[in-house]
Each structure stands twice: as C-alpha cells, then as structure tokens.
Amino acid sequence: MGPELHTIHGHRAVETLAAKLRRRQVVGSREAALETVLVLRQVVSRARFSNIQQLIAIIREVGRRLAEAQPKEHTVGNTVRRVLHNIREEANSATKAPSATTSRNVYTISKFVLQGQPRKQTASVPKSEAIATLREDDPDDPDSFARGLKPVLMEAIQDVLDELETVYENVSKNAKDHIHSDEIILTIGHSKTVEAFLKSAAHYRNYTVIVAETGPSYSGHDMARSLSNAGISTFLVPDSSIFAIMSRVNKVILGAHAILANGGLVAVAGSLLAATAAQAHSTPVVVCAGQFKLTPLWNLYHDYGALDFADPSSVLGFEEGKLVERVDVVNPYYDYVGPELVDVFITNDGDHPPSSVYRLIKETYDDDDHEL
Amino acid sequence: MPPKSSSGKEKDIAEEDEVLQAVILADSFNKRFKPLTVGKPRCLLPICNATLLDWTFESLALAGVQEIFVICRSYADQVKAAIRDSKWSKPSTGIKIVPIVTAKETFSPGDAMRDIYTHQIITSDFVLVTGDLVSNVRIDEVVRLHKERRRTNKDAIMTMVVKEAGAAHRTRSRGVSGVYVLDPNTSECLHYEPVLGYPPASHVTVPREILAEHPEVEIRNDFIDCSIDVCSVEVPSLFQDNFDYGDIRRDFVYGVLTSDLLMKNVYCYVAKDGYAARVADTRSYDAVSKDILSRWTFPLVPDDNHPGGHSYEHLRGNKYIPKDNSVSLSRTCKIGNNTLIGPHTTVSENASIHASVIGQRCTIGPGATLHDAYIFDDTEVGAGCVVEGSIIGSRVKLGKGVRVPRGCLIADGVVIGEGARLRKFERISKKRVAPTKSEDDGSDGDDEEDEDSELEEVEEHQEDAPRVLGNNSNALVWPRGSPEDDEDELDDREHYNNLRLMRIGDDASDLELSDAGSTTSSDTETDSEFSSMHALSRTSSMTSASMSLSTADPSARTSAIHTLSSAAAETEFRSEVAQSLERAFAEGHSVENAAVELKTLRMASNVPLRRVREAVVGAIVDRVPLVVGDAAAQRNEIAKTVRRWGPLIDKIGGVDPVETVEVLQYHCAAAGPRQGLFAQMLVALYQQDLVDEDDIRAWHQSPAAKGEGVKHNAALVEGLKKCWDVGAKLLEQLGEDSEEESEEESEEEEAPKAKAQAKAAAKEESESEEESEDGSDGSEESAPSKPAPTQHSAPAPSTSSKPTKAEPESESEEESESEESDTPPAKPTSQPAQPSVPPKTAPAPAAAPMSAPAPSSAAAAATQSATTSVPVGAPSAPASQAKVAKAESSEESSEGSEEGSEEGESGEEEGGP
Amino acid sequence: MSELAQSTAFDIYATFQQFLQDDQISPPLAAILSLAEAIVKSNAGTMFELVQALNDGAEELKRRSKNPISLNAGCELFIAFVTLFPHESDNFAELKKELEQQGRTYAREAISFRDKIAELALGFIKDDAVILTHSYSRVVLKALLHAHKTKRISVYVTESRPRGLGLKTHEALTAAGIPCTVVLDSAVAYVMDRVDFVLVGSEAVVESGGLINYVGSNQMAIIAKAANKPFYALAESYKFHRLFPLSQYDLPTHNPNILSFPTPTARSAGHGDAPSSAIPDATTKGPVYPETSSSSTERAMSQEQIAKNPGVDYTRPDLISLVFSDVGILTPEGVSQYLVGMFAG
C-alpha cells in the first residue's frame, strides 16, 4: 500500500542513515533521534503529494525503513511517530477536520467505544471551521495542497527538532527540587541526561555522587570524570558493591535508553541491579529521560531479544586463545527495569509516575502509528 | 623506483580527502576448498548465510571505503553477476564497485598486483584485502595512521593489520602463519618470517642488525594475519619491478624487509579492539563461523547487520532464528547453542542441531543429528543422518541414515544414497553431466578445462566410490590426498600435511609435527606452561629450552642447505655479471643502465651485495690495460677507466667504500700480475671520491684486510699482505700530505721502509681505533644504559660509524668462504687475531650486528655469526614478546654460534655496565 | 398499557437465548442484538420512551439470567450509545431503524474483535512458551490457536470446578494438536513455576481496570504476582463494564446466600460438642469425619453446596499486567479511560 522507498525523494539520505544505524555508526538515543528528524525534514521538504494520506504513507515508509535498520534504537521509531502525529494535527487544523464533518453519518458503536461521547468531536469542529481551508486532491493543480501545507509541516518538524535540542536543559531545569543538599546520589552508566541533571543541580546544592563504574563498558569512569570536573564530590565504586553501598544512598538516579508503555524502561546493564538494590533499601529511584524516549512498545521478551548484546571482547579478550573456544561469553548491553522498581520519571515536560507513562504515550503518538 | 610511483607518492601526501580505494583479491590462489569450489569461486561461498564477498564488502563499507576494485579470476562472470545483484551495486550505498577480470595466467596475488599496476587504477593509498575477509576493524583509522606516517617517512609503503590472539587460537591459521619482529615504539615491522605448520618450523632467523639498531624489539608469533594491508601507490609497482614476488607476505613483505636495495619500511597495526580474520581454509571457515555466532564480530552479527540482509532474532544461547516465522521447527527438535538457521528451513521431529549453520530452504529429516555442521542452501538431510564437523554444499541430498564424519567436504548438488557411510575427510563432488559444458560459458572456458582435467584424474580412482557413496548416488570421491602426491610442483604451503592443519575438524594429532630436535619436546612440553596439541607451540617449547643451551644442529643444518643452494646460484651469477659488464664496457653503456642490469641480475639469482661489488671491481680492474714499465701511462689508464666506470661501484645499490677497498685488495691480491695496480687503483678511487681517507683507514683496521681467516692459499695471503702494507703507506702519506704519492708508488717495491711506515701507521691507527670503538659503541648504543665516555667527542663518530660497518662484512664473508671450502668454521682462524691485536677484536661483536642481513643465500654467514634463534610459536602475547636489549643481542649471538663465544664476553664487557 | 402488551408479546430473554445459540455470539453481543430487536418491536414514539423501553428490556434480561454481569455490559453500552446518538432526523421511525442497524453492524464487526486480540496477544507469546489459562474462554482459545500456527506452545488449563469448563478447553486444544494438560484448580500454585505467563479471558473488565472472570482467576492472579509471572487478560471492548467494585462482595452477582453458613440442623446438633466453626466443614468433606472420608474415595459437592459458592470473582487491577482488547493493548489504568469516555456524562 505504501509507496516504494526508492520512489521517495531524498531516499538516498534515508539509505545512508539506515546504513549508519545498522553499522552502529550512529549510537545513542538522542543522536539517532536528531539524525532521524533531519532526514525526515529533508524527505518532507522534497516530497510530492496531493493529499495528506500520501504524505503520511511516505513518512511511514521512511520510518519503517529506518526503524527496521536498527530496531534496538527505539528513539528512531519514536521520532517518526512524533513527526507523524504533529503533521496530522497541522494538516487537520489546516484542512477541515474530516472526522468532525463525516462523523455524523459514519458514527457507529465501535467509534463510540473508541472515541467516547460525540460531544468531544463536535467541540473541535467550529475551531477547524475558522481556519482557511486547503483543498486536497485539487485536480487542476495537484501540488497546490503540498505547497500550501509544507510551511506548516516544516514548522511541525522544527518543533520536534527544537524539543530534541533543548531536552537536556528542560529535563534538568528543576533538578534542584529533586536533589537536596548533602544528599548522596547513586548513578550508573554515562547518561548525558543524568549528567546534565546532576550538573545543573550542583549550581544550587552541595551533594555527593557515587558512580558505579558500569563494567564492562566502564562508562562510569567518564561520568565520574566529568562530574568531578564540574566540582561535584564524586565517588567511583565497582558495580559489585552497589548493594552494600545502597544503605547510605538517598536517591538513585538512572538514565534510560527507552521508556516502555507499561512504565518500565530499558537502561544500561547494571541499572536493574541498582534499582533492585534500591528497592531492597526502599531508596527512591528517579529516572531522567527526554520524552522522545517514550516508546509505544511493551516489555516484549524483555529478558532477551529486545535487548542488545554487544561483542564479548570487552568481557573476555579475544587473545585468550583456548578459553574463547571453550566458553560462550555473553555481554548484554541493556537491562529491563520493571515499572514497580521506578518511583518517578523526570522528563522534559514534568515528572510522571510509571503508571501514567501509558497516558503520555497515548497523547504523544497516534495509535495507528504504533506499527510503522 | 619507477618515476610514476614517486609522483603518486607526492600526490597522496598532497591531497588529503581523496576517495578511499580498496582492492579485493577475490580469488584464492589455491584449492583448499575443493571440491566445494568446483563451479563456483570461493568468495561466493556462504558463511553464516551470506557470501564471503558480502562480508568483505560490509567490512570495507564499515571503514567508509568509497571505491572498491574486485580482482576476480576464476568464474569472473559469476562474481560480476553476484556484485551486480547484490545490494552494494545500488547507488544509495555510496560505494563504487568495479570488478576487474584478470588474465587466467594470474596464479598468485603477486600476479594480481602486477595486473593492478598495469590497469593503473590506483591513485592513492589503498586498502588491500582478500575476498574472504570478515572484519569490524576500523580500517579508516589504520589508513589515517598510515597517511600520517607517510607524511614524515615516504618509505613507509605498507601497514599490515594484525590481530592479537594466542598462538593456539582457533581463528589463527595453523598451516600458514608468520613471525613478526616489531619495534614496540614505532610498531614498525622490522622483520617477517613466514612459518609453516608442516614441516614444523623450530627457528626463525632474525638479522642481528635489527637487534643492534633497536634497543627493544617484540618478536610475536601470536598474531592473526588479517590480510588487511593499507598500501601506498608504489606497492603495485614494486610487484611490477620484482616479477618473482608471488605471495604478499612471504615474498613481498619478506622481500622488502630483507632487501637492502629498496629501502622501504613496512608497519604493523596491532588491532587491539575489533575483529578481523580471513577464511583462508576450511578450518578457519569453522572458526570464523563460530566467532560470528558468538558475536565477536559485533556489530556484524546475524541479528544486527547481516551482510546478506536477512534479519534474525537472537535467542538465549546465541541461537539465531529468522524474524519472519518462516522456519518451521518441530516441537521435539533440539536446537543447541551457537546455531544459525536460515529462512524457510524445516527441522523435523527429534532432529538435534548443535553449533551448526543451516542455510535457507533446507530440510532436516527426523532424528538427524548435526554437530559443527555447515550446510548451504536448499540441502536435504535425510532422516537419521549424522553430520559432524563437515561442510555440505547447496542442493545436496543425503539419503536416510547417511553418516558424514569429521572433515568431509561435499560439493553442490551431490546425492548420496541411503545408509552410506563416508570416511573421515572424504571429499565428494558431483559427476560431470557432460564434458561439453565448457562451451556454454566462454570466459570460464579454461577454468572448466583445468577443472575437467582435475575431475578426470579424480575419475580415475573411483574403484571404492560405490561402496562409500551407497547406491544411486551421482557423486565422485576425490582421492584422499597423501604425502606421496606430487609435492615438488605445488609449493610447500599446499603440501598435503600442511593442508591438513588447515582442514576442518582435523586436529592433526596423529601428524608427526616434530623434527629431530623436538624429541626433547615431549618432556619440555609438560612443564612449558603452554602445552597443547598445537604444532608450533610444541616445537616452541623445544626451542625455548634449547635457547638456553646451544642451537647447534637445526641452524647448522639449515645453513648447510643454504650454502649449497647459494653456491650454485653464485657461480652462475658471476658468469652472468661478467658477461653483462663485458657488454657494458664494449658497447659503452651508461653507468646507470649497467647498474640497472646488475640489479636485476642480482635479484634474479638472489645473492649478497658483496658478490656484485666483487664482480664489478674485478671487472674494472681487469679492464685496465697493463702498461708495463711506464708508471705514468699506467696511472692515466687507470684514471681513465676508473673515471668512466668507478661510479658503477656505488651504483649497484648500497654504498660501502670500505668493502670496495677490501674487495679491490682481495681481487688484486688474487690476480697475480695486476697486484701492482692495487695502489694506483686505490689512489684513483680516492681521487674519484669513491673512497675517502677514513674508509681506507677503516679497511686497514679490519682483520680481513690483514688477511686473517685466509689460511689455505699462501699466495693470496702474501698478496693481501703486500696490498695491506701499501695501504698503510698510502694512509700515512695521506696523513701528512697527499702530493708526494706520485713518487711513492715508483719506489713501492722497497718493502722494509714501507713496513716501518706501516708499523707506525698501524700503531697510531690502533689508538685512534680504540677511540673509534668506544665511539662506535656509543653511536650504536641508542640505549642510555651505558654512560657515554668523554673521549667520544670529535674524532669518534665520523671515523667510528664506517669501520664498524666494514668489519662484520669481512667477518661474515670469510666465514661463508671457509664454510664453502668446508674448513672448520671461523673459530680457529679468528683465534690468532686475538693475541696480535687485542683491542681490535673487541669491536667485532659490537659491530657484528650491523652486518647487512644477507638474504637466504648468505644465511650461511648469518646463521653462524649473525643469527639469533628465536622460539617460533612462542606462547601467547606476553610470553612471546622477547625484549632484546643491546647487551643481550651479543650474548644471543654467542649462543647462536659457537665461535661467537669470546665475542660474547667482549660484548658483555662493553655492553654490560 | 399498549406498550406493556408489546413488551410481553416480544420475549426479550427468549430472543437473547436464541442469539446465544450461535457460539460466536457472547452474552454482551446477544444482549445488544436483542435490544436492537427490542427497538424495532417497541412502539416508542420518542427518544425518552425508547430509552425507557430499552432499560426495561435490560432489566428483564438481568433479572432472568443467572450471570447478568457481561450481558449488562452490553446493555449499558448500547443504551448509552442510543441516548448519545446524534440525531437530527425528524422521522423517529427512521432513527429507530438506523439504531437497530447500528446494533446489528456492531455485532457483526464485533465477531472480528477476537482475531484482532489474538493478533495482539501473538506478540507476547514466545516460541516454546508454556501458558496457563483458566476455564474456558472463546477469545483465549482463539489466541492460543492463532499462536499455534507459528509458535510452539504448550498449555496448562485449570479444571475450574464445578462446571469443569477447563475440560472443554482441553478438548479444543488437543484437537488442534496443542499439548495441553488439565490441572486442578487447587494445583495452580504448584504449576505456576513451570509457566511463562497466565492468559485469561473475562466476563467483564471494570472501570478500576480490574477483571471479573470465572471464579478462580483471582487466586491465579495472586499466585502469578507472587511468582513474578505476567498475568494477561483478554477482553473485547464490549466487555468494558462501568462498575467500580472494591471487593468481591461488591459484585452484582453476590447475594447473601453465597458463602452463607447453614443454620444448625438436628444432625449437627447430634454433635453438639462440634464447634459451630466446623459446620461449613461438615457440609464439605473434611477432617471432621475422618472415618467417612477414608471409607469413600470419591466425594462431590452437593448442588446446594455449590450454590453457596460464587460463580465469578473480581481480580484487582494491580495483579493484572496487561489487558488485551480490540482497542489495543491497555494497562489496567487504560481501561478506565475508555469507560469514562463513553459514560462519564
């Protein structure tokens, strides 16, 4: 049903990004998200379409391509969904909201179940009436629609871009309300968001951070370095001692790779350990993440498959000749942390409990985009 | 150097962001995968359900290569088709792939390189890989380093990527590997020694000078050769010049490093992280598959970035099942760890698959058992079959209950009858349908032909085929390669026993991988912390043991062989040189042309430089017409000749005036009538600035100059003596003033006076020599270990460096001579020298390491004096890094050779504190 | 008065029953259909009268069926729809016709909901999965059979006394070639560790996100929670029920008879020494009469004993991992959103 990729303008850029994603040359949620938006902007700006469905089909196709290229980078799919969502809104407000006009005659029970009481619908009608409308599928000039719409669409995409670019500031803008003086914070891994969060808190508060070194990647080392450079008193501890230390910790702050619809999250390996330890000591667990990490996926196979397995060489050197043949070395890259272990998500718009992540996702994305 | 290359060099230094080119040698120039590679090039064999070529492309794409040349020979059009149909040909990949078909006469990588040269496709530094590479190493990083190096040192022509791995690593080729001698600081590859699994190598020869010049060297035998080389533009041209270079490592690298003609350096890039290995043989096919399945190649793993474009799902225990539920697994089948199952494959009840790779659209019958099996597409494995450690081609049909034990290779389309029981290491291919098939695809014609011929010989012995293959099978059983098959014509790497080491599922435990020396190995093995069935490591334990004792026999034996071969080579060489020079003189060639001719000659029959010099000097001397009586006329004649031809002496590659003088001396001394010419020749050379005072002095110091080591042949000794005295006299005069030399030689007969002067000269010499030694030590000793004595200052460096060059030359020289005329080796001869001039022998060891490493032919000298034995297959990384400091080098030399003993001491004397 | 005559002439419950003959039709749908019938039959001239008639019909259905919950969900949905249906049409007869059509069309497309749900559930069913399910549910059965096409699954199903519907599931699954074992309701805790996840159908899903299902689901959910196994509920959207029970006893099905203690009879008086607390034991088999229990091997509950037991129970939302519905995969919280959308005035 969707158009073939190679017919889409700017598919070259798509392919390149897809290849980069596959080869892990673009890594990190935000990185991937940004790249995706840029590609999408390019695609939309060059796309030829005479009604909104065509455009959406195109974007979906691109999105599918990218998401398939690297299913482990959920933010790619999220960004596409986000863009689709925004574009629909813009288009609906630009053209007459089709649902409102048509709702009367096609109003059925199932619609009623889905959309609730009709009043909600009709409420939106007058608003859309007010705006000057664009004619879709204009026979004599098929491009008129695109021409009229593109500026707004660009706006919409730009919004997504802006959000991504300011995400760190927004997440950490009220960090000082979460971290109090003389607290001991434990964190793991090197999440840019958490880093920004802690640093901004450091302007107002004087507190201590314990960084778990996060083997085998040891990204904790970098984290500790950059924090101490920011003048925060920092401890670096081996992952194995997390549980023991937890009794002294006031808060555990985790970064996230992706936040799942059920309020669980996928985070760097070791997070589960930290979160569980925190629960055992009933220490609050705070997760800092931008909303672009909200993923309309469920904890499918969260023990395997959905998680990423890096190469074993960081665990066992390849030069360990004979050993390599005898043992299977496994190096999981992410943990799945269930919603019951998390107290609050601090996102770039407001703080949310795990239970309301579901609602957030409903608001952020359109249901029919969940499957790209 | 051909001009082109140099210009090219300029170019790539100049512009930085040019396209990164890569060359893939898509042809394996051997038959290790036969019969799987019947009717199909190796690079199109699938590994983990993607063709080797795809893996290679992916590896290169990872490095951001923009332009790839695929050099294909056999089945070129298949390769081309594959490239055309692959995703890589899409413009969106941003990679330009150019298949290049080379002549059928291309029989080695070397030929391919020459082809590349003739195509003139290489515009800058390029990446050279083989068509069977699996790698996730950041090659672009290597390229960057390479280019940086090039900016400072234009002679760094090549960077080899190697991967650290234990000597016994499964992915490391047992059959063909190499020992690398590296400078740990610059990671320059100082020396490379190819090593064969069989016959087991017990020693490598490291030129002593390396140990002298580099305070610290690593000798590594634990590298996987990834066969990723970042080459400069001139590399192909080098191949072009040296038409005998076949293999890239054992010929090219070895050649470049040992040659003293082309002053080029090769560097190594030891890939710390990342994975790279090539599927060079069925054994490594097994290993690499396993590495891929256990994700060492991440992110090149089936579930992430599968080159074939399949998408797999990674399940607990490294099982890979296609994402689309196209595979039908019966409820009762067992899927073991490290298993990959291709799309649309069916696995029936109670089948058990373990550590295997199954292709697409295969059918695994009920109750079949697969263990370490590699099965290509569309193959049917019948009920109750047992397949172990074997590779089975595509479209194969195994009947019910067929047993395929370890190491079998079954080619495409074979049908094996019910209940057949194959023997281990059976190789089976399909009967030819009709011998007419060579027509239909023209370009492959001659492939087919040689294949046909091959198949014919296969068809000869089919007597036991039916018994093996069961009834209604369409297959041929290939002869089971045996030690007595024609070894001479195929080179020793492809020797049967060596191939065994590269064969899937063959632990070669039965293979007698020990030589006379390693009878001791069995017991040393137990205590050596690295005991294993591994051939190299076993012998290594032996050598490491024998290191401490003496390495007499093996080295001696090898040296003997060398001498014989070299002796033959040299005699013919001499005559050829003589002729060419004759022509040159007669037809009045330019010196340059003559020089080129000599060079080629020399490379053809690979002889040490000294021989060439001898020949040239000799020729020149003989060229001088004798004018009896009239000294002046004589002098003019000589001057004329030397002016015309003297330069040639230095053009032959490597300038070594001291040697020149010495050679001259020996020649004159030998040639009775022309003895008298020596002085004048010397003067003439001096005037031509071919030699200067220091050179003469140095020569004069050398024991050789005084005729040491030449016992037999009194006449020669006599002559040498004379010449030496003359030299002494000349020196003396040079010392005061060089005008009066004119009347000098007129009265040169009056010996006594000359002698007196000589004595004087000698005395003063010996002092200055003392200094020069220390000086020489100082200059060689880059190590701060030795406090530099004060008197090093003014005279030392200039005077010192050259003489030290000279002596070892003479030394090794006289040894090799004595070797040939099998007198007991140099020890006794060098004895008398000791008392006469005690201080003078002292420099010998210090100087000895400097001796230019004679390529194999001079190895006689090398193994005797300038050799250090080094354990081959030394245990993995840490153990194998022999850090050799200056002082030890002379010690080792003492171990390396019997006669070196007192040198060893003296070496300690100076090197010690 | 004439209206009454109408309603008597048209026996809504009979219609309901006859719709139920089709085993594709579940009570809520049947209810909707029969209400749609009622619209046609009723001679109501105004919207108000119509709604009135429908409510009466719903009442009657509830009164006469022993397990009114699920059909009630259907009734409420339909009535709410009718009341809220935007009607400008001047001709009331037409409107009635249209409403009736709506009912039928919905029932028709509702048949496909189960396939939708099965598809959603498929994503959660791994290869080689071992699944525990409870009693008999069309949608669960559908999901399992659908999964069986592509995945190798094996199923434990509870017997679910007293009606033993588990056996029905067992037959269906084994017929389809899915390995299936019936376990005692009392063996759920025993089997739980062997299980990858629990999959149950539902009578209704209530506003709290909780689940009303055949009795035994609650304990299953509690055990699953204790064993950290996911507990998934499958429910078509017409089973969303605007109800907010806080405990088992808030369920409309609960009546004083359930779990009531019998008044002491002469027989038990004979054992005057026996503590009154032992009396429920007296009715069931128990340690009170060791000799008898040893004497006869098989004992079954009498009808009135069964009558004292609940037919359905309520499972708290916090025990439920996810609810699979034709409107999508929901967290228990998500369910309320839809109910609010439909009913929150």
Coordinates of N, CA and C in Angstrom, one line a residue, chain B residues 161-167 172-173 176-182 218-226 268-272 877 880-881:
Chain B
V161 N 47.5 -5.0 9.0 CA 46.7 -5.1 10.2 C 46.8 -6.6 10.7
V162 N 47.2 -6.7 11.9 CA 47.2 -8.0 12.6 C 46.4 -7.9 13.8
K163 N 46.0 -9.1 14.3 CA 45.1 -9.1 15.4 C 45.8 -10.0 16.5
E164 N 45.8 -9.5 17.7 CA 46.4 -10.3 18.7 C 45.6 -11.5 19.0
A165 N 46.1 -12.7 19.2 CA 45.4 -13.9 19.6 C 46.4 -14.9 19.9
G166 N 46.1 -15.8 20.8 CA 47.1 -16.8 21.2 C 47.6 -17.6 20.1
A167 N 48.8 -18.1 20.2 CA 49.4 -18.9 19.1 C 48.5 -20.1 18.8
R172 N 43.4 -18.7 14.4 CA 44.7 -18.4 13.8 C 45.1 -19.6 12.9
S173 N 45.5 -19.3 11.7 CA 45.9 -20.4 10.8 C 47.0 -21.2 11.3
V176 N 49.6 -21.8 7.7 CA 50.5 -20.7 7.2 C 50.3 -19.5 8.2
S177 N 51.4 -19.2 8.9 CA 51.4 -18.1 9.7 C 52.7 -17.4 9.6
G178 N 53.0 -16.4 10.4 CA 54.2 -15.7 10.3 C 54.7 -15.2 11.7
V179 N 56.0 -15.0 11.8 CA 56.6 -14.4 13.0 C 56.9 -13.0 12.6
Y180 N 56.4 -12.1 13.5 CA 56.6 -10.7 13.2 C 57.6 -10.1 14.2
V181 N 58.6 -9.4 13.7 CA 59.5 -8.7 14.6 C 59.2 -7.3 14.6
L182 N 58.7 -6.7 15.7 CA 58.2 -5.4 15.7 C 59.1 -4.5 16.6
E218 N 59.9 -6.6 19.7 CA 59.0 -7.6 20.1 C 59.0 -8.7 19.0
I219 N 59.1 -9.9 19.4 CA 59.1 -11.0 18.4 C 57.8 -11.7 18.7
R220 N 56.8 -11.6 17.8 CA 55.5 -12.0 18.0 C 55.1 -13.2 17.1
N221 N 54.6 -14.2 17.7 CA 54.1 -15.3 16.9 C 52.7 -15.6 17.3
D222 N 52.0 -14.6 17.8 CA 50.6 -14.8 18.3 C 49.7 -13.9 17.5
F223 N 50.0 -13.5 16.3 CA 49.2 -12.7 15.5 C 48.3 -13.4 14.5
I224 N 47.1 -13.0 14.4 CA 46.3 -13.4 13.3 C 46.6 -12.5 12.1
D225 N 47.0 -13.0 11.0 CA 47.2 -12.1 9.9 C 45.8 -11.8 9.2
C226 N 45.3 -10.6 9.4 CA 44.0 -10.3 8.9 C 44.0 -10.1 7.4
C268 N 53.1 -2.4 11.2 CA 52.0 -3.2 11.6 C 51.1 -2.4 12.4
Y269 N 49.8 -2.8 12.2 CA 48.8 -2.2 13.1 C 48.2 -3.3 13.9
V270 N 48.5 -3.3 15.2 CA 48.0 -4.4 16.0 C 46.6 -4.0 16.5
A271 N 45.6 -4.6 15.9 CA 44.2 -4.3 16.2 C 43.9 -4.8 17.6
K272 N 43.8 -3.8 18.6 CA 43.5 -4.2 20.0 C 42.1 -4.6 20.1
A877 N 50.6 -13.7 23.8 CA 51.2 -12.4 23.8 C 52.4 -12.2 24.8
S880 N 55.6 -14.1 24.4 CA 56.3 -14.2 23.2 C 57.0 -12.9 22.9
Q881 N 56.8 -11.9 23.7 CA 57.5 -10.6 23.4 C 58.9 -10.6 24.0

